[in-house]
Amino acid sequence: MCGGFYCSKNALVALNVLYILVSFILISVAAYAKAMAYIDSLPLVGGIVACGVFLFLIALIGLVGAVKHHQVLLFFYMVILFLVFLIQFAVSCACLAMNTKQQKYLIYQWWRTAPLHTKELMQKKLDCCGLNDTSTCGGGTDADMSPACCDGTNCTKCETCYSKASELVSNALRISGGIGLFFSFTELLGLWLAVRYRNQKDPRAHPDAFL
């Protein structure tokens, strides 16, 4: 009967196998993006890999706990999953709720603190010049880093990077917020399954044994 011991066990195992697959995808995508030079920031790559490793460890705890019906592992799995759910749900809602003014502040703060090489790389990839003023384009001496829209040193025909970055940031926040919200509800499902499964008695166990 679905809803019984074995149904809860199989559902929890399947969910954690899915989490393990997602963690491998995260790690692989980060490694591929770095190898193909899509991401130039080592801290960003490290952050994505760390998220993948953390997700893998949580899923492994849940998987072992589900297979062995291990009370202690399931308890720690429930606590960690609940904390991750709270953080991810809050961050996802913040991403979806961020308005244009807040996005503009975010872009300006990033531009103010970003290294020159990162700014040049952004200008080249987005084919734009300066944040809000094309006269501040580049600033480096490497001609290969100049945007395609520039004619020599004349970049007045280029769009500003803010006009292009604002749309990208808006889409990224919407997509990441939506995906984060979706996965936060799968974590809530995993938490419910773990609580239910932990409190169910293994039908193969001795009738007088504790769970």
mmCIF file of C-alpha atoms in Angstrom:
data_model
loop_
_atom_site.group_PDB
_atom_site.id
_atom_site.type_symbol
_atom_site.label_atom_id
_atom_site.label_comp_id
_atom_site.label_asym_id
_atom_site.label_seq_id
_atom_site.Cartn_x
_atom_site.Cartn_y
_atom_site.Cartn_z
ATOM 1 C CA MET A 1 0.000 0.000 0.000
ATOM 2 C CA CYS A 2 1.385 3.424 -0.987
ATOM 3 C CA GLY A 3 1.987 5.585 2.045
ATOM 4 C CA GLY A 4 3.346 2.616 3.961
ATOM 5 C CA PHE A 5 6.905 1.853 5.032
ATOM 6 C CA TYR A 6 8.279 0.714 1.670
ATOM 7 C CA CYS A 7 6.538 3.436 -0.318
ATOM 8 C CA SER A 8 8.016 6.132 1.956
ATOM 9 C CA LYS A 9 11.431 4.470 1.775
ATOM 10 C CA ASN A 10 11.456 4.236 -2.024
ATOM 11 C CA ALA A 11 10.219 7.813 -2.439
ATOM 12 C CA LEU A 12 12.937 9.132 -0.099
ATOM 13 C CA VAL A 13 15.619 7.105 -1.883
ATOM 14 C CA ALA A 14 14.449 8.369 -5.287
ATOM 15 C CA LEU A 15 14.428 11.993 -4.111
ATOM 16 C CA ASN A 16 17.974 11.764 -2.764
ATOM 17 C CA VAL A 17 19.221 10.054 -5.924
ATOM 18 C CA LEU A 18 17.760 13.043 -7.801
ATOM 19 C CA TYR A 19 19.655 15.417 -5.476
ATOM 20 C CA ILE A 20 22.892 13.502 -6.124
ATOM 21 C CA LEU A 21 22.375 13.824 -9.890
ATOM 22 C CA VAL A 22 21.728 17.569 -9.513
ATOM 23 C CA SER A 23 24.913 17.939 -7.431
ATOM 24 C CA PHE A 24 26.953 16.212 -10.167
ATOM 25 C CA ILE A 25 25.389 18.525 -12.762
ATOM 26 C CA LEU A 26 26.319 21.601 -10.692
ATOM 27 C CA ILE A 27 29.932 20.477 -10.310
ATOM 28 C CA SER A 28 30.206 19.508 -13.995
ATOM 29 C CA VAL A 29 28.696 22.770 -15.240
ATOM 30 C CA ALA A 30 31.070 24.821 -13.055
ATOM 31 C CA ALA A 31 34.094 22.866 -14.287
ATOM 32 C CA TYR A 32 32.988 23.111 -17.925
ATOM 33 C CA ALA A 33 32.253 26.841 -17.672
ATOM 34 C CA LYS A 34 35.704 27.471 -16.195
ATOM 35 C CA ALA A 35 37.441 25.288 -18.784
ATOM 36 C CA MET A 36 35.638 27.041 -21.658
ATOM 37 C CA ALA A 37 36.287 30.487 -20.086
ATOM 38 C CA TYR A 38 32.561 31.269 -19.773
ATOM 39 C CA ILE A 39 33.191 32.146 -16.117
ATOM 40 C CA ASP A 40 36.318 34.132 -15.332
ATOM 41 C CA SER A 41 35.799 34.403 -11.570
ATOM 42 C CA LEU A 42 37.423 31.678 -9.468
ATOM 43 C CA PRO A 43 35.332 32.515 -6.359
ATOM 44 C CA LEU A 44 32.145 32.077 -8.424
ATOM 45 C CA VAL A 45 33.285 28.696 -9.747
ATOM 46 C CA GLY A 46 34.332 27.686 -6.229
ATOM 47 C CA GLY A 47 30.930 28.728 -4.880
ATOM 48 C CA ILE A 48 29.056 26.624 -7.458
ATOM 49 C CA VAL A 49 31.301 23.606 -6.783
ATOM 50 C CA ALA A 50 30.839 24.079 -3.004
ATOM 51 C CA CYS A 51 27.040 24.115 -3.456
ATOM 52 C CA GLY A 52 27.276 20.902 -5.487
ATOM 53 C CA VAL A 53 29.457 19.179 -2.880
ATOM 54 C CA PHE A 54 27.197 20.339 -0.022
ATOM 55 C CA LEU A 55 24.098 19.055 -1.847
ATOM 56 C CA PHE A 56 25.863 15.739 -2.519
ATOM 57 C CA LEU A 57 26.735 15.289 1.177
ATOM 58 C CA ILE A 58 23.179 16.065 2.308
ATOM 59 C CA ALA A 59 21.745 13.666 -0.270
ATOM 60 C CA LEU A 60 24.228 10.974 0.771
ATOM 61 C CA ILE A 61 23.168 11.294 4.419
ATOM 62 C CA GLY A 62 19.522 11.054 3.376
ATOM 63 C CA LEU A 63 20.170 8.098 1.074
ATOM 64 C CA VAL A 64 22.081 6.065 3.681
ATOM 65 C CA GLY A 65 19.522 6.966 6.337
ATOM 66 C CA ALA A 66 16.668 5.868 4.066
ATOM 67 C CA VAL A 67 18.267 2.573 3.003
ATOM 68 C CA LYS A 68 19.242 1.589 6.567
ATOM 69 C CA HIS A 69 16.277 3.270 8.306
ATOM 70 C CA HIS A 70 18.925 4.875 10.530
ATOM 71 C CA GLN A 71 17.247 7.056 13.160
ATOM 72 C CA VAL A 72 20.234 9.344 13.878
ATOM 73 C CA LEU A 73 21.100 9.981 10.208
ATOM 74 C CA LEU A 74 17.461 10.675 9.374
ATOM 75 C CA PHE A 75 17.229 13.130 12.274
ATOM 76 C CA PHE A 76 20.296 15.100 11.131
ATOM 77 C CA TYR A 77 19.038 14.926 7.551
ATOM 78 C CA MET A 78 15.708 16.440 8.620
ATOM 79 C CA VAL A 79 17.377 19.262 10.589
ATOM 80 C CA ILE A 80 19.812 20.187 7.792
ATOM 81 C CA LEU A 81 17.128 19.954 5.112
ATOM 82 C CA PHE A 82 14.821 22.212 7.123
ATOM 83 C CA LEU A 83 17.547 24.858 7.544
ATOM 84 C CA VAL A 84 18.417 24.674 3.829
ATOM 85 C CA PHE A 85 14.716 25.027 2.990
ATOM 86 C CA LEU A 86 14.375 28.174 5.112
ATOM 87 C CA ILE A 87 17.478 29.806 3.589
ATOM 88 C CA GLN A 88 16.687 28.821 0.009
ATOM 89 C CA PHE A 89 13.033 29.857 0.271
ATOM 90 C CA ALA A 90 13.996 33.272 1.692
ATOM 91 C CA VAL A 91 16.707 33.874 -0.944
ATOM 92 C CA SER A 92 14.399 32.766 -3.782
ATOM 93 C CA CYS A 93 11.629 35.091 -2.625
ATOM 94 C CA ALA A 94 14.170 37.942 -2.334
ATOM 95 C CA CYS A 95 15.351 37.305 -5.926
ATOM 96 C CA LEU A 96 11.799 37.337 -7.262
ATOM 97 C CA ALA A 97 10.838 40.414 -5.223
ATOM 98 C CA MET A 98 13.862 42.544 -6.183
ATOM 99 C CA ASN A 99 12.692 45.677 -7.998
ATOM 100 C CA THR A 100 14.421 47.749 -10.699
ATOM 101 C CA LYS A 101 15.912 50.226 -8.211
ATOM 102 C CA GLN A 102 17.468 47.427 -6.153
ATOM 103 C CA GLN A 103 18.811 45.740 -9.292
ATOM 104 C CA LYS A 104 20.373 49.043 -10.391
ATOM 105 C CA TYR A 105 22.063 49.409 -7.005
ATOM 106 C CA LEU A 106 23.370 45.848 -7.276
ATOM 107 C CA ILE A 107 24.861 46.472 -10.738
ATOM 108 C CA TYR A 108 26.450 49.771 -9.675
ATOM 109 C CA GLN A 109 28.000 48.215 -6.585
ATOM 110 C CA TRP A 110 29.402 45.335 -8.632
ATOM 111 C CA TRP A 111 30.863 47.725 -11.237
ATOM 112 C CA ARG A 112 32.433 49.892 -8.541
ATOM 113 C CA THR A 113 34.265 46.957 -6.928
ATOM 114 C CA ALA A 114 34.997 44.765 -9.986
ATOM 115 C CA PRO A 115 38.621 44.520 -11.216
ATOM 116 C CA LEU A 116 39.489 46.261 -14.496
ATOM 117 C CA HIS A 117 40.051 42.965 -16.312
ATOM 118 C CA THR A 118 36.559 41.749 -15.333
ATOM 119 C CA LYS A 119 35.000 44.983 -16.616
ATOM 120 C CA GLU A 120 36.883 44.674 -19.912
ATOM 121 C CA LEU A 121 35.777 41.049 -20.257
ATOM 122 C CA MET A 122 32.155 42.044 -19.651
ATOM 123 C CA GLN A 123 32.376 44.867 -22.222
ATOM 124 C CA LYS A 124 33.835 42.488 -24.802
ATOM 125 C CA LYS A 125 31.270 39.709 -24.225
ATOM 126 C CA LEU A 126 28.244 42.043 -24.115
ATOM 127 C CA ASP A 127 29.646 44.347 -26.842
ATOM 128 C CA CYS A 128 29.033 47.435 -24.712
ATOM 129 C CA CYS A 129 31.036 50.354 -23.398
ATOM 130 C CA GLY A 130 31.171 51.850 -19.899
ATOM 131 C CA LEU A 131 28.443 51.439 -17.326
ATOM 132 C CA ASN A 132 26.451 54.603 -18.002
ATOM 133 C CA ASP A 133 28.954 56.565 -20.083
ATOM 134 C CA THR A 134 30.693 55.265 -23.219
ATOM 135 C CA SER A 135 33.612 57.649 -22.645
ATOM 136 C CA THR A 136 34.690 55.478 -19.683
ATOM 137 C CA CYS A 137 35.015 52.391 -21.868
ATOM 138 C CA GLY A 138 37.807 49.938 -21.155
ATOM 139 C CA GLY A 139 40.688 51.716 -19.587
ATOM 140 C CA GLY A 140 43.113 48.932 -20.443
ATOM 141 C CA THR A 141 45.772 48.727 -23.105
ATOM 142 C CA ASP A 142 44.916 45.292 -24.540
ATOM 143 C CA ALA A 143 43.349 45.829 -27.974
ATOM 144 C CA ASP A 144 41.939 42.296 -27.977
ATOM 145 C CA MET A 145 39.702 43.259 -25.042
ATOM 146 C CA SER A 146 38.026 46.130 -26.928
ATOM 147 C CA PRO A 147 34.306 45.671 -27.714
ATOM 148 C CA ALA A 148 33.451 44.967 -31.360
ATOM 149 C CA CYS A 149 31.309 48.115 -31.502
ATOM 150 C CA CYS A 150 34.354 50.342 -30.919
ATOM 151 C CA ASP A 151 36.013 51.935 -33.956
ATOM 152 C CA GLY A 152 39.570 52.259 -32.748
ATOM 153 C CA THR A 153 39.316 54.470 -29.690
ATOM 154 C CA ASN A 154 35.899 55.825 -30.690
ATOM 155 C CA CYS A 155 33.180 53.961 -28.759
ATOM 156 C CA THR A 156 30.358 56.510 -29.036
ATOM 157 C CA LYS A 157 28.269 54.112 -31.150
ATOM 158 C CA CYS A 158 28.298 51.477 -28.408
ATOM 159 C CA GLU A 159 25.467 50.857 -25.988
ATOM 160 C CA THR A 160 26.198 51.315 -22.310
ATOM 161 C CA CYS A 161 26.751 48.140 -20.321
ATOM 162 C CA TYR A 162 23.996 49.032 -17.873
ATOM 163 C CA SER A 163 21.345 48.871 -20.600
ATOM 164 C CA LYS A 164 22.437 45.330 -21.474
ATOM 165 C CA ALA A 165 23.372 44.097 -18.001
ATOM 166 C CA SER A 166 20.087 45.223 -16.425
ATOM 167 C CA GLU A 167 18.083 42.887 -18.650
ATOM 168 C CA LEU A 168 20.477 39.997 -17.999
ATOM 169 C CA VAL A 169 20.389 40.572 -14.245
ATOM 170 C CA SER A 170 16.593 40.769 -14.263
ATOM 171 C CA ASN A 171 16.299 37.489 -16.197
ATOM 172 C CA ALA A 172 18.927 35.791 -14.017
ATOM 173 C CA LEU A 173 17.138 36.814 -10.804
ATOM 174 C CA ARG A 174 13.785 35.649 -12.153
ATOM 175 C CA ILE A 175 15.131 32.293 -13.354
ATOM 176 C CA SER A 176 17.268 31.593 -10.271
ATOM 177 C CA GLY A 177 14.419 32.653 -7.983
ATOM 178 C CA GLY A 178 11.956 30.377 -9.784
ATOM 179 C CA ILE A 179 14.322 27.385 -9.790
ATOM 180 C CA GLY A 180 15.241 27.985 -6.144
ATOM 181 C CA LEU A 181 11.566 28.181 -5.180
ATOM 182 C CA PHE A 182 10.835 24.925 -7.019
ATOM 183 C CA PHE A 183 13.674 23.066 -5.301
ATOM 184 C CA SER A 184 12.743 24.516 -1.911
ATOM 185 C CA PHE A 185 9.365 22.761 -2.209
ATOM 186 C CA THR A 186 11.102 19.480 -3.128
ATOM 187 C CA GLU A 187 13.106 19.925 0.085
ATOM 188 C CA LEU A 188 9.841 20.375 1.975
ATOM 189 C CA LEU A 189 8.626 17.149 0.367
ATOM 190 C CA GLY A 190 11.849 15.418 1.419
ATOM 191 C CA LEU A 191 11.431 16.707 4.964
ATOM 192 C CA TRP A 192 7.866 15.389 5.145
ATOM 193 C CA LEU A 193 8.929 11.999 3.759
ATOM 194 C CA ALA A 194 11.845 11.785 6.211
ATOM 195 C CA VAL A 195 9.615 12.574 9.222
ATOM 196 C CA ARG A 196 6.986 10.088 8.073
ATOM 197 C CA TYR A 197 9.487 7.337 7.254
ATOM 198 C CA ARG A 198 11.471 7.816 10.483
ATOM 199 C CA ASN A 199 8.339 7.277 12.574
ATOM 200 C CA GLN A 200 7.237 4.166 10.692
ATOM 201 C CA LYS A 201 8.096 0.679 11.903
ATOM 202 C CA ASP A 202 9.978 -1.727 9.664
ATOM 203 C CA PRO A 203 7.540 -4.655 9.122
ATOM 204 C CA ARG A 204 10.509 -7.066 9.001
ATOM 205 C CA ALA A 205 11.766 -5.987 12.446
ATOM 206 C CA HIS A 206 10.944 -7.753 15.692
ATOM 207 C CA PRO A 207 7.519 -6.611 16.993
ATOM 208 C CA ASP A 208 9.032 -5.497 20.332
ATOM 209 C CA ALA A 209 11.981 -3.629 18.740
ATOM 210 C CA PHE A 210 12.110 0.158 18.893
ATOM 211 C CA LEU A 211 11.093 1.414 15.427
#
